[in-house]
mmCIF file of C-alpha atoms and ligand atoms in Angstrom:
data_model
loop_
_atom_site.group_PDB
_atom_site.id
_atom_site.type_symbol
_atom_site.label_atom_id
_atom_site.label_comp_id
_atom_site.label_asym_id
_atom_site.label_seq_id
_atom_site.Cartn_x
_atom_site.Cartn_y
_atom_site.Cartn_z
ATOM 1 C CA UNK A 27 0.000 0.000 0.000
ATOM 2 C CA UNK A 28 2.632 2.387 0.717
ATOM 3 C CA UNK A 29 6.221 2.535 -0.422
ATOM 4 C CA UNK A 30 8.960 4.774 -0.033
ATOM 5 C CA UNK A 31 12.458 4.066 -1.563
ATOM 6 C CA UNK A 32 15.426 6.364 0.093
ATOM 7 C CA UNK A 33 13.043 9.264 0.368
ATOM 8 C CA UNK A 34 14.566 12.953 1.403
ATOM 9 C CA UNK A 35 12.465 15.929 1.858
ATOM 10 C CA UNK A 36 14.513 19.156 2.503
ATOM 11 C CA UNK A 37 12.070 22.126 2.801
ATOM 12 C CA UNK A 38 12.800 25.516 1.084
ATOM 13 C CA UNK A 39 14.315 27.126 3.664
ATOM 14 C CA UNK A 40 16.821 24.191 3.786
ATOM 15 C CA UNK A 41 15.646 22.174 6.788
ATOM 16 C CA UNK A 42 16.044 18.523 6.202
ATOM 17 C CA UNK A 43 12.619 16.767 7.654
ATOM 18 C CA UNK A 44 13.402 13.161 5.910
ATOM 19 C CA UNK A 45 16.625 11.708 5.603
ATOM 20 C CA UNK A 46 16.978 8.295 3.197
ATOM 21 C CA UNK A 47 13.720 6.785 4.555
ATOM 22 C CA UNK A 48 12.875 3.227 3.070
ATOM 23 C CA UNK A 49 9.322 2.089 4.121
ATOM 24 C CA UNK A 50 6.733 -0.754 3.344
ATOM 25 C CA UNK A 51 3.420 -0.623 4.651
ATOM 26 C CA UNK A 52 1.479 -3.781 3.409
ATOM 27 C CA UNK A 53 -2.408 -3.715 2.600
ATOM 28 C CA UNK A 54 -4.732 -4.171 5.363
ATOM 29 C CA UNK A 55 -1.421 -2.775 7.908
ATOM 30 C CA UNK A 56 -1.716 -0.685 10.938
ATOM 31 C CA UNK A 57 1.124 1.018 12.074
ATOM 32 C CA UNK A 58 1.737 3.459 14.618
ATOM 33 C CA UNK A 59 4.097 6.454 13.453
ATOM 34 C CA UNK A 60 5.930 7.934 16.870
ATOM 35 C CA UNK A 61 8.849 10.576 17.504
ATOM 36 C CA UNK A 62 9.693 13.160 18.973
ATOM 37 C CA UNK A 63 7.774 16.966 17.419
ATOM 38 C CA UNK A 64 10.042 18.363 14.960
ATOM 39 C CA UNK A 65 10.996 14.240 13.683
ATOM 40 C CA UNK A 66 9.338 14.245 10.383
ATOM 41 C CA UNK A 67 5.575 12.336 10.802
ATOM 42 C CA UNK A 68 3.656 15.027 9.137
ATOM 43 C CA UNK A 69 6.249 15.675 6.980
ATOM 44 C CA UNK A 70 5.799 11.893 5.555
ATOM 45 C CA UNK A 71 1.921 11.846 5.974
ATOM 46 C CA UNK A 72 2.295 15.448 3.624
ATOM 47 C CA UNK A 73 4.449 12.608 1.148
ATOM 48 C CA UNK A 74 1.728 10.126 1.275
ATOM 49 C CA UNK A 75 -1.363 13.092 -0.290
ATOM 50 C CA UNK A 76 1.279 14.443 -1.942
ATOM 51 C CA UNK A 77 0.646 17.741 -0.351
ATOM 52 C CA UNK A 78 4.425 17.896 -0.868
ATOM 53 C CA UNK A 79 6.543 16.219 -3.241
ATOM 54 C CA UNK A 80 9.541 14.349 -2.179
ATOM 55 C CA UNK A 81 13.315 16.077 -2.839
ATOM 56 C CA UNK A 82 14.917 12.745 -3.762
ATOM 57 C CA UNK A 83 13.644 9.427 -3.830
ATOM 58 C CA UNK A 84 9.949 7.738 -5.022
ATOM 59 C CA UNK A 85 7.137 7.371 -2.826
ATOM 60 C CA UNK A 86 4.583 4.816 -3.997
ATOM 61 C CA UNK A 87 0.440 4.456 -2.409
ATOM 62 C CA UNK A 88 -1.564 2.140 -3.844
ATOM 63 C CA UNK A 89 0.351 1.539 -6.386
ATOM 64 C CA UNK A 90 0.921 4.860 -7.846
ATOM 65 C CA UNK A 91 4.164 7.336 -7.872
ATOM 66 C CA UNK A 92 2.772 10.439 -6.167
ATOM 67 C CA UNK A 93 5.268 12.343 -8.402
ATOM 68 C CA UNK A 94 3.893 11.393 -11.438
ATOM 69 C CA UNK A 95 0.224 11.766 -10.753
ATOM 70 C CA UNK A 96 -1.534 15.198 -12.773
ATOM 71 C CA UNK A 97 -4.236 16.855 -12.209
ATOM 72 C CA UNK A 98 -7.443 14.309 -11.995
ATOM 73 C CA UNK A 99 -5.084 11.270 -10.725
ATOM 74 C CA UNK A 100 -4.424 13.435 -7.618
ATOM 75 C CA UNK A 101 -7.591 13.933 -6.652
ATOM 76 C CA UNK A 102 -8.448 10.159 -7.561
ATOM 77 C CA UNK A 103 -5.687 9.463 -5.044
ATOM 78 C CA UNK A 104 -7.154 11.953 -2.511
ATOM 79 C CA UNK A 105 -10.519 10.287 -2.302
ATOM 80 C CA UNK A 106 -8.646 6.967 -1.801
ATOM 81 C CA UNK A 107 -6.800 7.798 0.848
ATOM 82 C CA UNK A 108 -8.575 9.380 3.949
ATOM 83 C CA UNK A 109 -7.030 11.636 5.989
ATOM 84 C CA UNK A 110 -7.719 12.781 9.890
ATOM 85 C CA UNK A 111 -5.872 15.624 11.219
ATOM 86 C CA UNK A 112 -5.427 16.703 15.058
ATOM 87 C CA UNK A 113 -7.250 19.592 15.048
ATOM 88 C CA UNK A 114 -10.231 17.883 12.468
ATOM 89 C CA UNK A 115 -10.419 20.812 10.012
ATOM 90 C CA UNK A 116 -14.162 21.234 9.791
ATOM 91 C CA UNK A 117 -15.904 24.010 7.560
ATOM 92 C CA UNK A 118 -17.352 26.040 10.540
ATOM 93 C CA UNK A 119 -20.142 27.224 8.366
ATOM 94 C CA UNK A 120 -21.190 23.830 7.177
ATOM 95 C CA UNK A 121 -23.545 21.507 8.961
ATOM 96 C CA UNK A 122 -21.701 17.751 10.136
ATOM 97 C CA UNK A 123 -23.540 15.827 7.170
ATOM 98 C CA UNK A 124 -22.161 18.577 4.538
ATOM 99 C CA UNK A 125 -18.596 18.361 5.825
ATOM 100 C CA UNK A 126 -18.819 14.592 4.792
ATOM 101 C CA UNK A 127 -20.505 15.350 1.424
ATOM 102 C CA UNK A 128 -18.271 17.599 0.239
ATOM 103 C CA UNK A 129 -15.468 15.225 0.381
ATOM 104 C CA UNK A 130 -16.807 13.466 -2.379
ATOM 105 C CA UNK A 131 -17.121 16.772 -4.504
ATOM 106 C CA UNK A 132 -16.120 16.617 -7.836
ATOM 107 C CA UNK A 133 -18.599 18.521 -9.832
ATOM 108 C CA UNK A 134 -19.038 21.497 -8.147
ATOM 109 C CA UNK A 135 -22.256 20.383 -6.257
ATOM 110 C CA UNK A 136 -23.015 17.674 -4.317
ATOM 111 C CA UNK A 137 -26.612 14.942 -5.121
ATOM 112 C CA UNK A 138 -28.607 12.546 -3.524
ATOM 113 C CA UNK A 139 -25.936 9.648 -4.037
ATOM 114 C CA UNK A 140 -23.000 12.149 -1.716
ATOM 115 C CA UNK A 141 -26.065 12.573 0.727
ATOM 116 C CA UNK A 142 -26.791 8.987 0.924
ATOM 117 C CA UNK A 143 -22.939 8.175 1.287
ATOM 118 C CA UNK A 144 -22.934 11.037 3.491
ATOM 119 C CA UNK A 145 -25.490 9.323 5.606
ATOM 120 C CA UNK A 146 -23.748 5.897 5.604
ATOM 121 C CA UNK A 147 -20.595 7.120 6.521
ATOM 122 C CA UNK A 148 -21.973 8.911 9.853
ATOM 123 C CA UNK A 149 -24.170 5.939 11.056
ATOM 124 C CA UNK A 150 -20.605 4.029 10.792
ATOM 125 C CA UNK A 151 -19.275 6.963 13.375
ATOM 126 C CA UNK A 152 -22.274 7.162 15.065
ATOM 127 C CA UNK A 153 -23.568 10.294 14.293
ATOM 128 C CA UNK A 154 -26.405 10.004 12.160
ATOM 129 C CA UNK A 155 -28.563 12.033 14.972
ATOM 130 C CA UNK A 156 -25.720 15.188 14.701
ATOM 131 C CA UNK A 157 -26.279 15.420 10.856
ATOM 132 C CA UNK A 158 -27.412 19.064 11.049
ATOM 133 C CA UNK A 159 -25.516 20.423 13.637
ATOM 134 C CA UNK A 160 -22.797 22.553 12.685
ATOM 135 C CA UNK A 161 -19.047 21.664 14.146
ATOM 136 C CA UNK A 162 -19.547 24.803 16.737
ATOM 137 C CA UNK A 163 -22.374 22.528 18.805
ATOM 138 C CA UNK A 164 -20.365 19.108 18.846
ATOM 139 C CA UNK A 165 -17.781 18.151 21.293
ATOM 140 C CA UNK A 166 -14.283 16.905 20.496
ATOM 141 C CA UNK A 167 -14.801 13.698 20.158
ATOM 142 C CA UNK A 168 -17.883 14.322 17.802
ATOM 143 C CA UNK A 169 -16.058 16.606 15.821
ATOM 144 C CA UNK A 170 -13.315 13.978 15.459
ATOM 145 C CA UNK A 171 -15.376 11.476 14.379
ATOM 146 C CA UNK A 172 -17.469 13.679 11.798
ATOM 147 C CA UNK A 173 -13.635 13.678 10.671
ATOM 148 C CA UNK A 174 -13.640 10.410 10.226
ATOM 149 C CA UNK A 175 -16.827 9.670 8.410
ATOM 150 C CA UNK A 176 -15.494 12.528 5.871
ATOM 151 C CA UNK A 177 -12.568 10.526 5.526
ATOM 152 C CA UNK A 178 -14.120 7.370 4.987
ATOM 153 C CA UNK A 179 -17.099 8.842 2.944
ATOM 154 C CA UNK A 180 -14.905 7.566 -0.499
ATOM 155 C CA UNK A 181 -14.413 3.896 0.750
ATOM 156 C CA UNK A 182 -10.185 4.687 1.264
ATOM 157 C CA UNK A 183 -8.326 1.918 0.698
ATOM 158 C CA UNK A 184 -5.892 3.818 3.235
ATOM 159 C CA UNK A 185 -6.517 6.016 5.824
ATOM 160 C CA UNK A 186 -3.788 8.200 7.702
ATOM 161 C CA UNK A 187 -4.451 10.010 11.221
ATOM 162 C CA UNK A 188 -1.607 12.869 12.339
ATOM 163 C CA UNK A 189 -2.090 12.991 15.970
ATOM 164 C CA UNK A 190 -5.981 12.673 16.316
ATOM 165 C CA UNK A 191 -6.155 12.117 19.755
ATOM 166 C CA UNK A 192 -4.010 15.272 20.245
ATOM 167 C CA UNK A 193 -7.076 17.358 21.189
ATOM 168 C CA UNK A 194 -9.063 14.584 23.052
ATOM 169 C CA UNK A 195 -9.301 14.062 26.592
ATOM 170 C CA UNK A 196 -8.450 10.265 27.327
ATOM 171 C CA UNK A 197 -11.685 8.652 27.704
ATOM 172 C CA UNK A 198 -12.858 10.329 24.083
ATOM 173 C CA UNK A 199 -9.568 9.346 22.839
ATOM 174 C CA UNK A 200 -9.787 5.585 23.400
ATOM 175 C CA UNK A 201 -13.471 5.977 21.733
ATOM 176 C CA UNK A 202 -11.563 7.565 18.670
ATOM 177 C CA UNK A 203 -8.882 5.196 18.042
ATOM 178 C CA UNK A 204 -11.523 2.124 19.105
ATOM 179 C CA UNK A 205 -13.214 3.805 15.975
ATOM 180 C CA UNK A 206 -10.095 3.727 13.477
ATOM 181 C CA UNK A 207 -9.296 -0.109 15.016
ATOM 182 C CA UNK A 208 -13.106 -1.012 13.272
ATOM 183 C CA UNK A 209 -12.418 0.681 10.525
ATOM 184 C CA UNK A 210 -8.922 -1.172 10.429
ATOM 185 C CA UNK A 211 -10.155 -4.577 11.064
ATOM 186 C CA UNK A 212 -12.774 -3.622 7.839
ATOM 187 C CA UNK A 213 -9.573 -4.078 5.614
ATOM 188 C CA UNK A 214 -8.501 -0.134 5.151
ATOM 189 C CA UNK A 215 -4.641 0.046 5.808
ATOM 190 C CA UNK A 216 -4.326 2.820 9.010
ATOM 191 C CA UNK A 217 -1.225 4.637 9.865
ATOM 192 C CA UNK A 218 -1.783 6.973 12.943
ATOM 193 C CA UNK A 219 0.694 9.568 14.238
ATOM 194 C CA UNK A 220 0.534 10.284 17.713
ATOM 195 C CA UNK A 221 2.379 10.745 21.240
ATOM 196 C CA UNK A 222 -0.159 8.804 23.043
ATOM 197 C CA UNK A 223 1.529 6.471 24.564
ATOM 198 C CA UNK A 224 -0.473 4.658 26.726
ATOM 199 C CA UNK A 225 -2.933 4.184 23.542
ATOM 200 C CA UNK A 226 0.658 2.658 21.603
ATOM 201 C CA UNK A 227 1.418 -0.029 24.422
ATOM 202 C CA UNK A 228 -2.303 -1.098 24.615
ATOM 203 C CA UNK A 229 -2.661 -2.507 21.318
ATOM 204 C CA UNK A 230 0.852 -3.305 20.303
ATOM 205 C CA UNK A 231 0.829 -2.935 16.787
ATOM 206 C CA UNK A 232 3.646 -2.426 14.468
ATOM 207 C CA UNK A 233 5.764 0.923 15.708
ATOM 208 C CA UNK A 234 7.583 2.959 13.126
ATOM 209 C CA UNK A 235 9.784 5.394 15.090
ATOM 210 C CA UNK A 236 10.696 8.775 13.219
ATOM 211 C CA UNK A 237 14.199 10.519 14.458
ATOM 212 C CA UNK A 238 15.499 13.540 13.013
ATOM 213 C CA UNK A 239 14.064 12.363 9.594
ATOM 214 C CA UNK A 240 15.155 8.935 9.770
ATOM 215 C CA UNK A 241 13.401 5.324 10.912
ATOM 216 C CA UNK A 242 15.167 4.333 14.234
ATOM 217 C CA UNK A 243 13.073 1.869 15.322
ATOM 218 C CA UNK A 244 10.696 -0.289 13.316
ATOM 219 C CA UNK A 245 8.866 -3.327 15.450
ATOM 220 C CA UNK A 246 5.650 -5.501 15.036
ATOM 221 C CA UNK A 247 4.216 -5.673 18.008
ATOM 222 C CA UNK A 248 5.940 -2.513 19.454
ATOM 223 C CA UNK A 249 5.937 -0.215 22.290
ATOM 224 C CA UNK A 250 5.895 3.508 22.381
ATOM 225 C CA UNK A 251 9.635 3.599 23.428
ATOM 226 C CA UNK A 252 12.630 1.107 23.053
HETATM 227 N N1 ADP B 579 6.656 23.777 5.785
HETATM 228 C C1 ADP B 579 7.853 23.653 6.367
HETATM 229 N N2 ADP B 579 8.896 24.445 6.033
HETATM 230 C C2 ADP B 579 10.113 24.300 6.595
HETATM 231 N N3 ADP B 579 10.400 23.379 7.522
HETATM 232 C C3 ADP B 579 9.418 22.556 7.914
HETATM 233 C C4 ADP B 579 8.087 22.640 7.369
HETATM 234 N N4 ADP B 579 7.327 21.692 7.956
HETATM 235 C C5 ADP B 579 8.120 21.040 8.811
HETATM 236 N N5 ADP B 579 9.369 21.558 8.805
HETATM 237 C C6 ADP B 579 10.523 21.071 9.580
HETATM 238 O O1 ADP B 579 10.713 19.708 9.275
HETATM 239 C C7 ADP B 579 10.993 18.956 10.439
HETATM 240 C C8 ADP B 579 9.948 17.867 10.616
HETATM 241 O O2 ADP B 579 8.705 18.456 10.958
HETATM 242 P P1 ADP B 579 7.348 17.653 11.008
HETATM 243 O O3 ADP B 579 7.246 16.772 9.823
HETATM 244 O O4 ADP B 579 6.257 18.617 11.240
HETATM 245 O O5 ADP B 579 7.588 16.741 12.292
HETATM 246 P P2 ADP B 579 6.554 16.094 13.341
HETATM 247 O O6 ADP B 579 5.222 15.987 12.685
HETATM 248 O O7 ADP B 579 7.160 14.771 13.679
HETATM 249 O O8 ADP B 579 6.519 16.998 14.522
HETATM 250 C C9 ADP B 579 11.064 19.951 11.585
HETATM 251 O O9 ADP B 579 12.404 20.311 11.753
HETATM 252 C C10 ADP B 579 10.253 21.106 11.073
HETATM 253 O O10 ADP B 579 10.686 22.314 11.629
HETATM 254 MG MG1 MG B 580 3.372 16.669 13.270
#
């Protein structure tokens, strides 16, 4: 699912974030992605959407070479790979079920099929009930997992969290990444980014551990720290 052969990314302003990184994540995967701030996870999750482009090196998702993609084949890869961010990125001004519709928007407007996939997704969250609130009247954890059901809304074949659980108090937290171990054990590949540790050494999946831009530690059933 994902593939990165001796990947740097040095930003404009010189800073190296990824230093010769060589990665396979296999389909149906779920890896935890843990460092130190400042040690490159976002940077790769911005690799993986191809919000950036690598400096050296080929970085492969499902098959493609995010470098070579143009125009419609990046937003083809978009929709089939989910994203979840810390701080959710809602459209304040949009209701919950809209949010989820208009990841699906291609056209220019969204139909009955986005509202019925809309509908789908946020039953799977459970939050069919919020689907005309606006982001404003939910809680955290709601507004997390209306995050969720807009990433899911294009059946991913990958989704990719950067610290959602940042945010989250630690009760609403375990209900989050309870969430993303469903949609996991559905068959979508998950890679999560986070500093919760006590979340890492209860499920003891497969640990990728970022330093300085390069893979120090990479275990199956792994721990938060060595
Ligand atoms: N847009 C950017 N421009 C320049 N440097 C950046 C940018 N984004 C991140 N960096 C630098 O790249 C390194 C890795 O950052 P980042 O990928 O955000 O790490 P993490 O998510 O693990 O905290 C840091 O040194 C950071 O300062
Ligand atoms: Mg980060």
């Amino acid at each position: 699912m994902i593939a990165l052969d001796d990947v740097s990314k040095c930003y404009p302003n010189g800073a190296y974030a990824l230093r010769d990184l060589d990665l396979r994540i296999e389909t149906g995967e779920f890896a935890f992605l843990v460092g130190s701030s400042g040690a490159g996870k976002s940077t790769l999750i911005r690799l993986l959407v191809r919000d950036e482009l690598p400096t050296t090196g080929r970085v492969r998702v499902d098959g493609a070479d995010v470098a070579k993609l143009k125009g419609s084949a990046v937003s083809k890869l978009r929709q089939r790979v989910g994203v979840v961010f810390q701080d959710f990125k809602l459209l304040p001004q949009r209701t919950v079920a809209e949010n989820v519709e208009f990841a699906l928007l291609v056209t220019g407007h969204t139909g009955r099929k986005e509202a019925e996939a809309a509908e789908h997704a946020l039953s799977l969250v459970g939050l069919a009930h919020r689907r005309h609130h606006f982001p404003r009247e939910l809680s955290g954890g709601e507004q997390q997992r209306t995050a969720i059901a807009r990433a899911l809304v294009s059946h991913p074949r990958l989704v990719i969290a950067d610290e959602p659980t940042g945010n989250l108090d630690p009760v609403t937290s375990w209900e989050i990444i309870k969430l993303l171990v469903r949609v996991n054990e559905l068959g979508t590949t998950l890679v999560i980014a986070t500093h919760n540790a006590d979340i890492v050494n209860a499920l003891r999946r497969r640990v990728i551990h970022l330093d300085h831009g390069r893979i120090v530690r990479d275990e199956r059933e792994g721990q938060y720290a060595a």
